[in-house]
Short mmCIF file of C-alpha atoms in Angstrom, two decimals:
data_model
loop_
_atom_site.label_atom_id
_atom_site.label_comp_id
_atom_site.label_asym_id
_atom_site.label_seq_id
_atom_site.Cartn_x
_atom_site.Cartn_y
_atom_site.Cartn_z
CA GLN A 8 18.03 -14.77 7.62
CA VAL A 9 15.18 -12.68 8.86
CA GLN A 10 11.83 -13.61 8.18
CA LEU A 11 8.87 -10.91 8.47
CA VAL A 12 5.19 -11.78 8.88
CA GLU A 13 2.68 -8.58 8.47
CA SER A 14 -0.99 -8.72 9.93
CA GLY A 15 -3.52 -6.42 11.01
CA GLY A 16 -4.63 -4.78 7.83
CA GLY A 17 -8.27 -4.94 6.74
CA LEU A 18 -10.96 -2.68 5.59
CA VAL A 19 -11.77 0.49 7.22
CA GLN A 20 -13.60 3.74 6.84
CA SER A 21 -11.94 6.94 6.05
CA GLY A 22 -11.18 8.57 9.53
CA GLY A 23 -10.84 5.65 10.89
CA SER A 24 -7.78 3.42 12.72
CA LEU A 25 -5.74 0.42 12.00
CA ARG A 26 -2.68 -1.06 13.79
CA LEU A 27 -0.49 -3.38 11.75
CA SER A 28 2.25 -5.75 12.98
CA CYS A 29 5.17 -7.14 11.88
CA ALA A 30 6.67 -10.28 13.51
CA ALA A 31 10.47 -11.29 12.76
CA SER A 32 12.33 -14.33 13.23
CA GLY A 33 15.90 -14.65 14.16
CA SER A 34 18.37 -13.31 17.00
CA ILE A 35 19.36 -10.08 15.53
CA PHE A 36 16.06 -8.07 15.88
CA SER A 37 17.59 -5.35 18.19
CA PHE A 38 20.21 -4.68 15.61
CA LEU A 39 17.70 -4.11 12.62
CA THR A 40 16.39 -0.61 11.24
CA MET A 41 12.51 -1.81 10.74
CA GLY A 42 10.40 0.05 8.26
CA TRP A 43 6.87 -0.03 6.66
CA TYR A 44 6.40 0.66 2.95
CA ARG A 45 3.12 0.48 0.86
CA GLN A 46 2.46 -0.08 -2.66
CA ALA A 47 -0.97 0.93 -4.16
CA PRO A 48 -2.21 -0.55 -7.65
CA GLY A 49 -0.25 0.98 -10.39
CA LYS A 50 1.98 3.01 -8.30
CA GLN A 51 5.63 2.63 -7.26
CA ARG A 52 6.56 1.39 -3.80
CA GLU A 53 6.38 4.14 -1.45
CA TRP A 54 8.43 4.38 1.99
CA VAL A 55 6.13 5.23 4.89
CA ALA A 56 7.95 4.98 8.07
CA ARG A 57 11.27 3.66 9.96
CA ILE A 58 12.60 3.08 13.35
CA ASN A 59 16.22 2.54 14.00
CA ASN A 60 17.89 0.18 16.37
CA GLY A 61 18.19 3.20 18.65
CA GLY A 62 14.42 4.01 18.62
CA SER A 63 14.55 7.03 16.63
CA THR A 64 11.56 7.30 14.18
CA TYR A 65 11.12 9.11 10.67
CA TYR A 66 7.93 9.40 8.59
CA ALA A 67 6.86 10.13 5.18
CA GLY A 68 5.11 13.83 4.92
CA SER A 69 2.19 12.06 3.70
CA VAL A 70 1.70 10.16 7.08
CA LYS A 71 3.43 12.23 9.54
CA GLY A 72 1.28 13.07 12.59
CA ARG A 73 -1.38 10.46 11.55
CA PHE A 74 0.89 7.14 11.67
CA THR A 75 2.98 6.15 14.52
CA ILE A 76 5.82 3.18 14.22
CA SER A 77 6.95 1.36 17.13
CA ARG A 78 8.91 -1.78 18.08
CA ASP A 79 9.08 -4.16 20.84
CA ASN A 80 12.70 -5.60 20.74
CA ALA A 81 11.57 -8.29 23.32
CA LYS A 82 9.12 -9.65 21.11
CA ASN A 83 10.81 -9.18 17.86
CA MET A 84 7.90 -6.92 16.59
CA VAL A 85 7.48 -3.83 15.00
CA TYR A 86 3.84 -1.89 14.88
CA LEU A 87 2.39 0.86 12.54
CA GLN A 88 -0.52 2.66 14.26
CA MET A 89 -2.19 4.36 11.46
CA ASN A 90 -4.88 6.97 12.72
CA SER A 91 -7.26 9.26 10.61
CA LEU A 92 -6.96 7.16 7.59
CA LYS A 93 -7.88 8.64 4.22
CA PRO A 94 -8.74 6.43 1.11
CA GLU A 95 -5.37 7.38 -0.33
CA ASP A 96 -3.84 5.21 2.15
CA THR A 97 -5.27 2.27 0.43
CA ALA A 98 -2.12 -0.02 -0.47
CA VAL A 99 -0.56 -3.16 0.59
CA TYR A 100 1.45 -2.46 3.33
CA LEU A 101 5.08 -4.26 3.67
CA CYS A 102 7.31 -4.50 6.54
CA ASN A 103 11.15 -4.22 5.71
CA ALA A 104 14.32 -4.71 7.88
CA VAL A 105 17.81 -3.71 7.25
CA LEU A 106 20.95 -4.53 8.49
CA THR A 107 23.64 -3.25 5.78
CA PRO A 108 24.23 -4.84 3.60
CA TYR A 109 21.02 -7.03 4.01
CA GLU A 110 17.46 -6.07 3.35
CA TYR A 111 14.59 -8.06 4.05
CA TRP A 112 10.75 -8.00 2.95
CA GLY A 113 7.69 -9.28 4.04
CA GLN A 114 4.62 -10.55 1.96
CA GLY A 115 2.55 -7.29 2.63
CA THR A 116 -1.01 -7.05 4.06
CA GLN A 117 -3.65 -5.27 2.35
CA VAL A 118 -5.50 -2.10 3.74
CA THR A 119 -8.52 -0.54 2.38
CA VAL A 120 -9.89 2.80 2.98
CA SER A 121 -13.31 3.50 1.99
CA SER A 122 -14.71 6.90 1.60
#
């Protein structure tokens, strides 16, 4: 069982930056593919970024060049550095962990970008 706890959300002005963190429990963190998703009110959950256990990173087109995902296996942490934030980035951001066939979700952290 893996538990995920996000932190770092908040209110920021357009053009600003935030860094989200996700703390994972358990001893299998280094084997997990970690990801970030987001869900805005009235919209479907949207994949944002992921990093696999080898450190390869992948991004949705809407955030590529602005967001950076990273992980620290020694600390069981994954991060999402978000720069040049836009009002359309406003959403609840959720941490995700996958070790097929298992998948785990955090509760989410709210990010609000004001114009």
